[in-house]
PDB file of N, CA and C in Angstrom:
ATOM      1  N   UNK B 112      19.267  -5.265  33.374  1.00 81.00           N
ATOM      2  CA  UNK B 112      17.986  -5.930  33.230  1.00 81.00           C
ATOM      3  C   UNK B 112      16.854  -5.053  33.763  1.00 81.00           C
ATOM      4  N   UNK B 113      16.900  -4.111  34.566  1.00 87.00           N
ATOM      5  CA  UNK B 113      16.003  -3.437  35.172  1.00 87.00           C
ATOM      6  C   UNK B 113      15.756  -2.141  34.488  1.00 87.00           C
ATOM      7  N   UNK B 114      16.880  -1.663  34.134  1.00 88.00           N
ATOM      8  CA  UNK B 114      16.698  -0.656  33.262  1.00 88.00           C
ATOM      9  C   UNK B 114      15.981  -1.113  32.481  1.00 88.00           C
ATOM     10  N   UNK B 115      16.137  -2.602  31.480  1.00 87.00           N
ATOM     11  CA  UNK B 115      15.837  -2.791  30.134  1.00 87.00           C
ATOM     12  C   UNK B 115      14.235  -2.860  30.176  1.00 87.00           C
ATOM     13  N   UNK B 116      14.160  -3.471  31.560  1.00 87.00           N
ATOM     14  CA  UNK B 116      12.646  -3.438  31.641  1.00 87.00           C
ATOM     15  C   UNK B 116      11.620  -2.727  32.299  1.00 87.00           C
ATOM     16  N   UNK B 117      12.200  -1.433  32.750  1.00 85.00           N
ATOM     17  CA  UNK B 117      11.659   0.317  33.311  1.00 85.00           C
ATOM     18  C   UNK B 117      11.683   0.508  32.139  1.00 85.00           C
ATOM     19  N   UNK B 118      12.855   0.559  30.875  1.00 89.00           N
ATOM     20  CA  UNK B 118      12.285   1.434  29.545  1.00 89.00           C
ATOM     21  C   UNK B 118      10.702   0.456  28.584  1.00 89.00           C
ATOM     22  N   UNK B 119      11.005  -0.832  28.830  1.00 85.00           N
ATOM     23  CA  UNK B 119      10.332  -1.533  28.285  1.00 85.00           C
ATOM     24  C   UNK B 119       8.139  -1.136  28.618  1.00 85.00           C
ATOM     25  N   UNK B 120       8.510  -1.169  30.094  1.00 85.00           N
ATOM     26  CA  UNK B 120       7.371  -1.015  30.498  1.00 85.00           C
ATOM     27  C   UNK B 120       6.773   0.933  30.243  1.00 85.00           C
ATOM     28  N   UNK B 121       8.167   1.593  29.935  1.00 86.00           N
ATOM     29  CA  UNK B 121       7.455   3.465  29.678  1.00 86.00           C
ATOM     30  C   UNK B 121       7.009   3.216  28.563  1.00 86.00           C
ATOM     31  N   UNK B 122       7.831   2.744  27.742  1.00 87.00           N
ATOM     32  CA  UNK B 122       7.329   2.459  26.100  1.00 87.00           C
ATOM     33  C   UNK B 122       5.847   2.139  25.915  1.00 87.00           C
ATOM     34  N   UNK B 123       5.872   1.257  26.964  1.00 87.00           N
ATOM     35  CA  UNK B 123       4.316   0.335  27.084  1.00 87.00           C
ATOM     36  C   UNK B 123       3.100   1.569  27.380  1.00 87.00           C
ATOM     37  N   UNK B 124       3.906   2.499  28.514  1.00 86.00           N
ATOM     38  CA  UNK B 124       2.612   3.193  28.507  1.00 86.00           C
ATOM     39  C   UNK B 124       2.652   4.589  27.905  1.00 86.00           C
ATOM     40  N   UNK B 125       3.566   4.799  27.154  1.00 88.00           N
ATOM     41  CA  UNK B 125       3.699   5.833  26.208  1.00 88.00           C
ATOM     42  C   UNK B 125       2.665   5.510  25.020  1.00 88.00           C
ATOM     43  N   UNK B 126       2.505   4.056  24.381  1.00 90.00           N
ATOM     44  CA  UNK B 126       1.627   3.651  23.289  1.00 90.00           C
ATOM     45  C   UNK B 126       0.457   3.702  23.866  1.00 90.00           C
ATOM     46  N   UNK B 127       0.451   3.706  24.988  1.00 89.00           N
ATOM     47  CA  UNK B 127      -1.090   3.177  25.565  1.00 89.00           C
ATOM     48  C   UNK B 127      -1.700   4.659  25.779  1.00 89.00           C
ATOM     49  N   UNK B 128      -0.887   5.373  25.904  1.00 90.00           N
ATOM     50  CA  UNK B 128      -1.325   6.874  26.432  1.00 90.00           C
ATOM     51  C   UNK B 128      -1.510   7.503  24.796  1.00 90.00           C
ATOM     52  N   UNK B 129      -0.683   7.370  23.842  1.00 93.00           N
ATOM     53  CA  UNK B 129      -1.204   8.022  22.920  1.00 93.00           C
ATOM     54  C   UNK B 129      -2.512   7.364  21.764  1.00 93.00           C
ATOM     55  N   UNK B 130      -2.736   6.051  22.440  1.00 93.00           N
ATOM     56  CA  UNK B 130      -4.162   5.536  22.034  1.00 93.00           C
ATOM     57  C   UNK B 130      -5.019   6.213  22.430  1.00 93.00           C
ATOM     58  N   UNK B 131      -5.097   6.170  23.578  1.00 92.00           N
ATOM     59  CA  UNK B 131      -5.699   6.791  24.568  1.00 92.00           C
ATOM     60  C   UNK B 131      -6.437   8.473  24.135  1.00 92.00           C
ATOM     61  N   UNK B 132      -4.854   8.871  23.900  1.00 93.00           N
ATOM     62  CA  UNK B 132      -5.166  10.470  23.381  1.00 93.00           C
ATOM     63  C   UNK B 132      -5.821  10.777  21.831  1.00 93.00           C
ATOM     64  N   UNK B 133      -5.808   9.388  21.139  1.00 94.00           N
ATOM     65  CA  UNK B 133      -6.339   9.520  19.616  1.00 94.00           C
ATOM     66  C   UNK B 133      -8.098   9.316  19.721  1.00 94.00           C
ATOM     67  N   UNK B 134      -8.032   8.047  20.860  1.00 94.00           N
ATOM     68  CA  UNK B 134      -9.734   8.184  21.177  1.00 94.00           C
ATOM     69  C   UNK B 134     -10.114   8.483  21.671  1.00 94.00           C
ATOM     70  N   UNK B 135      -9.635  10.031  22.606  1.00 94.00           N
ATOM     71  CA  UNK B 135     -10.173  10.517  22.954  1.00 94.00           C
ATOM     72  C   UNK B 135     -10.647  12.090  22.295  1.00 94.00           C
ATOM     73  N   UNK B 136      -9.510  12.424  21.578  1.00 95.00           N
ATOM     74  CA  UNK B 136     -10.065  13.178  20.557  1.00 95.00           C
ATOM     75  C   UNK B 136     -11.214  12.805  19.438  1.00 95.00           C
ATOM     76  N   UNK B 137     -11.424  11.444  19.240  1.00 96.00           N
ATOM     77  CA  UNK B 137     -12.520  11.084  18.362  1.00 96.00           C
ATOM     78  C   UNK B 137     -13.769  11.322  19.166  1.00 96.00           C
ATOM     79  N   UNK B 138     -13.730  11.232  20.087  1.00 95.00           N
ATOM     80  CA  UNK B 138     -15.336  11.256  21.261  1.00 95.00           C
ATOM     81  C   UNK B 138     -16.069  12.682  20.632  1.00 95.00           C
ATOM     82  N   UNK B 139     -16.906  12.662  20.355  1.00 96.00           N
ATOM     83  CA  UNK B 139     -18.050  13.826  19.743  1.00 96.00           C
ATOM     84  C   UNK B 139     -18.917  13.847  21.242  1.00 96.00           C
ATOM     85  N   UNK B 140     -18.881  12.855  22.207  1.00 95.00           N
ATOM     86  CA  UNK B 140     -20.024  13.106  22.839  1.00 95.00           C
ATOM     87  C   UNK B 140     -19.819  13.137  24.408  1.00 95.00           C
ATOM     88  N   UNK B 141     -20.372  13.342  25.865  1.00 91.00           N
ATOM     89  CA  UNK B 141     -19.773  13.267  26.913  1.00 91.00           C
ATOM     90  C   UNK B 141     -20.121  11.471  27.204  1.00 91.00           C
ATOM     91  N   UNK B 142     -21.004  11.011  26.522  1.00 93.00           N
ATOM     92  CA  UNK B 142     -21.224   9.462  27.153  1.00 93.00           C
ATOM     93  C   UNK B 142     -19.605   8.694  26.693  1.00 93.00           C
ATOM     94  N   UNK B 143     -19.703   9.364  25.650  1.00 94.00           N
ATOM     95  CA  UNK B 143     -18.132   8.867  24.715  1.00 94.00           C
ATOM     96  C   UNK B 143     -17.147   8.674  25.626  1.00 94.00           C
ATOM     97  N   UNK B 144     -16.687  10.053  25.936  1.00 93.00           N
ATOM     98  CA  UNK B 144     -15.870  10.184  26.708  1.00 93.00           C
ATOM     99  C   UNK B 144     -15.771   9.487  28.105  1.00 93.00           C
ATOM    100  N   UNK B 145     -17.025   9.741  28.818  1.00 91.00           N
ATOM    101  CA  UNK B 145     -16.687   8.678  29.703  1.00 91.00           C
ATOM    102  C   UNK B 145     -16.828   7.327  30.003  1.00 91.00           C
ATOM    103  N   UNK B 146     -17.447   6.637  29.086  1.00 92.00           N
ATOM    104  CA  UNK B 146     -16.910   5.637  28.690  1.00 92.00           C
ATOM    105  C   UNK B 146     -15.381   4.664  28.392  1.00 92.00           C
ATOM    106  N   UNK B 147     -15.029   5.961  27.280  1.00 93.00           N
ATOM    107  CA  UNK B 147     -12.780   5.564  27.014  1.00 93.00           C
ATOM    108  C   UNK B 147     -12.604   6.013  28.699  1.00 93.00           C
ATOM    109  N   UNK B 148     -12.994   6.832  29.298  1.00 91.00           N
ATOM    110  CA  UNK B 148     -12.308   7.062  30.820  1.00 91.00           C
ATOM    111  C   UNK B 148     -11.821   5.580  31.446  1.00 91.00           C
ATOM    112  N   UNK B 149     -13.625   5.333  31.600  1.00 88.00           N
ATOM    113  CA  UNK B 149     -13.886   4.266  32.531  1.00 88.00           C
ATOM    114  C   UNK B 149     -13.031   2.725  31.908  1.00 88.00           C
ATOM    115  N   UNK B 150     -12.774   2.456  30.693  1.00 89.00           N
ATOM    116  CA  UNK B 150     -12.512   1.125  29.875  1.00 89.00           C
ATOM    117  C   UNK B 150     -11.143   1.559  30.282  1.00 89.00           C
ATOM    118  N   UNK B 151     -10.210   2.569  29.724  1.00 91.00           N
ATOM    119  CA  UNK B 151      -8.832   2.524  29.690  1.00 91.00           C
ATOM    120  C   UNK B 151      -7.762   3.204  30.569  1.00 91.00           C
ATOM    121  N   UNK B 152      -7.857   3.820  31.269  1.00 89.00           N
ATOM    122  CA  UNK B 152      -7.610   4.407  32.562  1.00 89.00           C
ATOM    123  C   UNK B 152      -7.390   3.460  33.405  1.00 89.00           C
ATOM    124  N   UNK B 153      -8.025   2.115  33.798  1.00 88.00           N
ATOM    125  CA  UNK B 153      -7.653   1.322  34.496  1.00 88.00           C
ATOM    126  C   UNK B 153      -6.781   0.823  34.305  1.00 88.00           C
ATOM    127  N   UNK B 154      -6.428  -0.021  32.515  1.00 87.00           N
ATOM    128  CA  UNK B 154      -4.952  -0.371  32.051  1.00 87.00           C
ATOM    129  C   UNK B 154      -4.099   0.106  32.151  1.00 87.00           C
ATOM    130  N   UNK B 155      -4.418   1.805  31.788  1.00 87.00           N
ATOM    131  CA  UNK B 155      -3.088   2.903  31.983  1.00 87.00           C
ATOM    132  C   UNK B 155      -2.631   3.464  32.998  1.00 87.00           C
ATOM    133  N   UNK B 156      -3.303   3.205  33.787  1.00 86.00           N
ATOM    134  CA  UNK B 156      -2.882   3.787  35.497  1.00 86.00           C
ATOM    135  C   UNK B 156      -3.759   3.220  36.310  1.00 86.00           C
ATOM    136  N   UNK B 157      -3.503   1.839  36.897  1.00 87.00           N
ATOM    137  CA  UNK B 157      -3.704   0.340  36.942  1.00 87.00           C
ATOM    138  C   UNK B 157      -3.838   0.418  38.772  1.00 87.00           C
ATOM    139  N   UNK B 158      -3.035   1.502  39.441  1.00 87.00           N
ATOM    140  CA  UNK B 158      -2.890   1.763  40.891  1.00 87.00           C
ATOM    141  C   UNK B 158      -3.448   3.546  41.108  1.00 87.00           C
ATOM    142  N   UNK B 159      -4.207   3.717  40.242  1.00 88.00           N
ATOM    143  CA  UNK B 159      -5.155   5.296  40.366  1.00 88.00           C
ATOM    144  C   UNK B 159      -7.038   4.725  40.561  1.00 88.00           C
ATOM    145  N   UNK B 160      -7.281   5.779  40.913  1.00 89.00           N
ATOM    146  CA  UNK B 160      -8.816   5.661  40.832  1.00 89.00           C
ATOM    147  C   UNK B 160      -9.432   7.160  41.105  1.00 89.00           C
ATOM    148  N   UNK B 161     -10.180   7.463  40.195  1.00 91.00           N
ATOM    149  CA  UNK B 161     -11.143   8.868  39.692  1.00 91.00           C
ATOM    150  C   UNK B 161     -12.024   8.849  39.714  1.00 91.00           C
ATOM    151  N   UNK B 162     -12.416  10.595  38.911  1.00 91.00           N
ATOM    152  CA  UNK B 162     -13.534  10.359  38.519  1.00 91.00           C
ATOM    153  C   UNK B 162     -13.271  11.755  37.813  1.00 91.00           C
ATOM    154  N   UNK B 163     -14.405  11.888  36.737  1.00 92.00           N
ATOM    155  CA  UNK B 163     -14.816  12.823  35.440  1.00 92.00           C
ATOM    156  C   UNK B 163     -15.956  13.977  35.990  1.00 92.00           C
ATOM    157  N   UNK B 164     -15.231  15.191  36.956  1.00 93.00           N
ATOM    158  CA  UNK B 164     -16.579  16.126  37.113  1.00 93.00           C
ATOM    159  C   UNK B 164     -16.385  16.956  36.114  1.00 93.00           C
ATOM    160  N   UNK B 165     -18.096  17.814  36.402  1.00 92.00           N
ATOM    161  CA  UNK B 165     -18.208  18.708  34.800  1.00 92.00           C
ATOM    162  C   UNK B 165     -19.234  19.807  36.485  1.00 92.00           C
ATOM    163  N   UNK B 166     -18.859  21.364  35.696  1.00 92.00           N
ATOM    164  CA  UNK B 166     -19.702  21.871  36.527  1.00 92.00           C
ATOM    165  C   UNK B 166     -21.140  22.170  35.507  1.00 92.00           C
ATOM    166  N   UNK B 167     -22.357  22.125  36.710  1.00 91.00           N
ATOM    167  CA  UNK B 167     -23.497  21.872  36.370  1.00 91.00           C
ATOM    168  C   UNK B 167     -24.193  23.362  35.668  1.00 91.00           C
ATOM    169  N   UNK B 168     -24.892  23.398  35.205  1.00 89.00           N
ATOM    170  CA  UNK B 168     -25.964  24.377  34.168  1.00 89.00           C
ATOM    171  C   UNK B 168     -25.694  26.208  35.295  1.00 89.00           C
ATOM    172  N   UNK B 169     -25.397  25.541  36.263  1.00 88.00           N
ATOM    173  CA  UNK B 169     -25.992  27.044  37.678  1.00 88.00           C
ATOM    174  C   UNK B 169     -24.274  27.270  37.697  1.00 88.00           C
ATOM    175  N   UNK B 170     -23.268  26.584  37.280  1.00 87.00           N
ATOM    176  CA  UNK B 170     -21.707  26.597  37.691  1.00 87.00           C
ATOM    177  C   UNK B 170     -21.822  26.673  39.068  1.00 87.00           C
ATOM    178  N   UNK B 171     -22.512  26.117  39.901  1.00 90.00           N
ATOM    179  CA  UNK B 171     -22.362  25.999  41.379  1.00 90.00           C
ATOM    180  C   UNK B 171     -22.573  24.607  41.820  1.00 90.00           C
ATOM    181  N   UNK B 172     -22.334  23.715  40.942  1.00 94.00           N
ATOM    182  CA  UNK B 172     -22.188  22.201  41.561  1.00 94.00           C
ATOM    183  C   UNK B 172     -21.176  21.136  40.319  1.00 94.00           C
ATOM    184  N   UNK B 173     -20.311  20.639  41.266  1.00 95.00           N
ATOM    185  CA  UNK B 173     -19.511  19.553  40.471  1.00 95.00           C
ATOM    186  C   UNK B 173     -20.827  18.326  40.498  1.00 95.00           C
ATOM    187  N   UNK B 174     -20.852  18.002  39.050  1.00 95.00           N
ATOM    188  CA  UNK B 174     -21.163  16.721  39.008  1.00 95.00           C
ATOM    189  C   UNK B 174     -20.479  15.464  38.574  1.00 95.00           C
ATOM    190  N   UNK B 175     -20.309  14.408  38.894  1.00 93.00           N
ATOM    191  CA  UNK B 175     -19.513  13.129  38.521  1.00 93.00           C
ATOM    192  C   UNK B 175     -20.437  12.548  37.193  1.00 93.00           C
ATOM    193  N   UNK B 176     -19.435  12.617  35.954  1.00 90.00           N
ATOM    194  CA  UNK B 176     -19.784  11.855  34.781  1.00 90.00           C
ATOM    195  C   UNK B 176     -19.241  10.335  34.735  1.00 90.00           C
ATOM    196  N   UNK B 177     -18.102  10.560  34.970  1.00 90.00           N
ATOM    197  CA  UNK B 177     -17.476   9.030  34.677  1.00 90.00           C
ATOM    198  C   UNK B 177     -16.373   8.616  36.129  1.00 90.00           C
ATOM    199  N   UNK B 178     -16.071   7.687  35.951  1.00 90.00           N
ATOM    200  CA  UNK B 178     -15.533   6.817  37.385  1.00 90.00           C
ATOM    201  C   UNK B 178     -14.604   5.993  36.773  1.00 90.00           C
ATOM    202  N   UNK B 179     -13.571   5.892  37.279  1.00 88.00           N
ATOM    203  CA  UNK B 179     -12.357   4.767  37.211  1.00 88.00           C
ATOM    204  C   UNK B 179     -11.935   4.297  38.447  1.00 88.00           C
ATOM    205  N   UNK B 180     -10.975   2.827  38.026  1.00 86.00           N
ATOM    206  CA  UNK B 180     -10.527   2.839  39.088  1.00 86.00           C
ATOM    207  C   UNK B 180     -11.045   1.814  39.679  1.00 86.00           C
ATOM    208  N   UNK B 181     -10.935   1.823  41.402  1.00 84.00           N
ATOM    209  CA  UNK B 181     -11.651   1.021  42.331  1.00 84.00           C
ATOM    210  C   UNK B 181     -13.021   1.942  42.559  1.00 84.00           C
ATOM    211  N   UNK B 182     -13.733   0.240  42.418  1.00 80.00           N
ATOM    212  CA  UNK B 182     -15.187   1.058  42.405  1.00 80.00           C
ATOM    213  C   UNK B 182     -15.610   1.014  43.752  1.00 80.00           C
ATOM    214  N   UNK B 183     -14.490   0.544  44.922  1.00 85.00           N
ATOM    215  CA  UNK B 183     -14.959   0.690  46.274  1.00 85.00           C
ATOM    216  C   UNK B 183     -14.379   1.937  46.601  1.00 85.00           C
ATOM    217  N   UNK B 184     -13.895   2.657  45.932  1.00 86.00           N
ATOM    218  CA  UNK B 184     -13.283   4.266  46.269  1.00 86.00           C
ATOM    219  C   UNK B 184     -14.401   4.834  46.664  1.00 86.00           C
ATOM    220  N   UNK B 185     -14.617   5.960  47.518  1.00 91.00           N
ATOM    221  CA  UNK B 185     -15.678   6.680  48.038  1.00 91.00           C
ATOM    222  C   UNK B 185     -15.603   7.945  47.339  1.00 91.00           C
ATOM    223  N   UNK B 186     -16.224   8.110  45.834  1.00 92.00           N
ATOM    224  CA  UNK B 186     -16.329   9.446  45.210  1.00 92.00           C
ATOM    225  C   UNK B 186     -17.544   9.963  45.543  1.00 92.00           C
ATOM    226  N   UNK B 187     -18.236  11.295  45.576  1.00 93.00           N
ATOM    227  CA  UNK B 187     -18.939  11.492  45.329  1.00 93.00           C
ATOM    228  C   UNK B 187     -20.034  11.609  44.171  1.00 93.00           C
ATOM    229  N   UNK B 188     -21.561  12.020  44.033  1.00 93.00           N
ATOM    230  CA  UNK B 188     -21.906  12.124  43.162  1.00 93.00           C
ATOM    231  C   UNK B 188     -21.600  13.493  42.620  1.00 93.00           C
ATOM    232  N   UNK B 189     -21.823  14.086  43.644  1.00 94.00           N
ATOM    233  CA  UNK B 189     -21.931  15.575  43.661  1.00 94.00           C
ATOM    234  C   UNK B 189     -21.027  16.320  44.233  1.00 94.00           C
ATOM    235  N   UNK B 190     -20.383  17.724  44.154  1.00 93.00           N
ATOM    236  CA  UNK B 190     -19.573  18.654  45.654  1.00 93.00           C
ATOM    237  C   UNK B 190     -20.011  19.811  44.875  1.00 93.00           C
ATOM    238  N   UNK B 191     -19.736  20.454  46.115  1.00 93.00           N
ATOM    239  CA  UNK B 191     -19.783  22.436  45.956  1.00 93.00           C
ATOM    240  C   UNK B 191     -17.885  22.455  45.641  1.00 93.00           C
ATOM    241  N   UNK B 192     -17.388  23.130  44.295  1.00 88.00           N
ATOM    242  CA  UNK B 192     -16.312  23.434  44.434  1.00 88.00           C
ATOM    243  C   UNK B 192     -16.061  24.723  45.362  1.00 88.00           C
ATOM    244  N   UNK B 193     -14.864  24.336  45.485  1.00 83.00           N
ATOM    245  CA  UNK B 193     -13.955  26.013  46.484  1.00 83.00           C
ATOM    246  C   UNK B 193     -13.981  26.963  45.392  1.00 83.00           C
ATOM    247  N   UNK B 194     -13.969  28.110  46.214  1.00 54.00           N
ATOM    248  CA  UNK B 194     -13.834  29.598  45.266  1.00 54.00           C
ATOM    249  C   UNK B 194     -12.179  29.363  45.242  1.00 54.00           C
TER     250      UNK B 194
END
């Protein structure tokens, strides 16, 4: 019974992950994208919480596009990445 329902529940997020991966290849845009982040990321990994950096115009600052997750997580807006 446990097995039946560990395979039951991978299955579950095997479909959910390759939804996932079809709309996210459709996204043309970064609002797009983080948008599917923020909506489905929570269903698909339900005990995670993120976030979407992009480095900025100077490549000397992470900025945060999109957020998942618990929104009481303490992300930043901003960091200096490590060399």
């Amino acid at each position: 019974a446990d097995a039946l329902r560990a395979a039951s529940e991978r299955s579950k997020l095997d479909d959910g992950m390759a939804a996932f991966s079809e709309h996210l290849h459709a996204c043309r845009t970064l609002p797009e994208v983080s948008g599917l982040l923020a909506s489905s990321l929570p269903a698909l990994l339900p005990a995670s919480h993120g976030g979407l950096y992009l480095l900025n115009a100077s490549a000397r600052l992470l900025e945060r596009h999109a957020r998942w997750g618990n929104a009481d997580a303490p992300l930043p807006d901003t960091f200096v990445p490590d060399d």
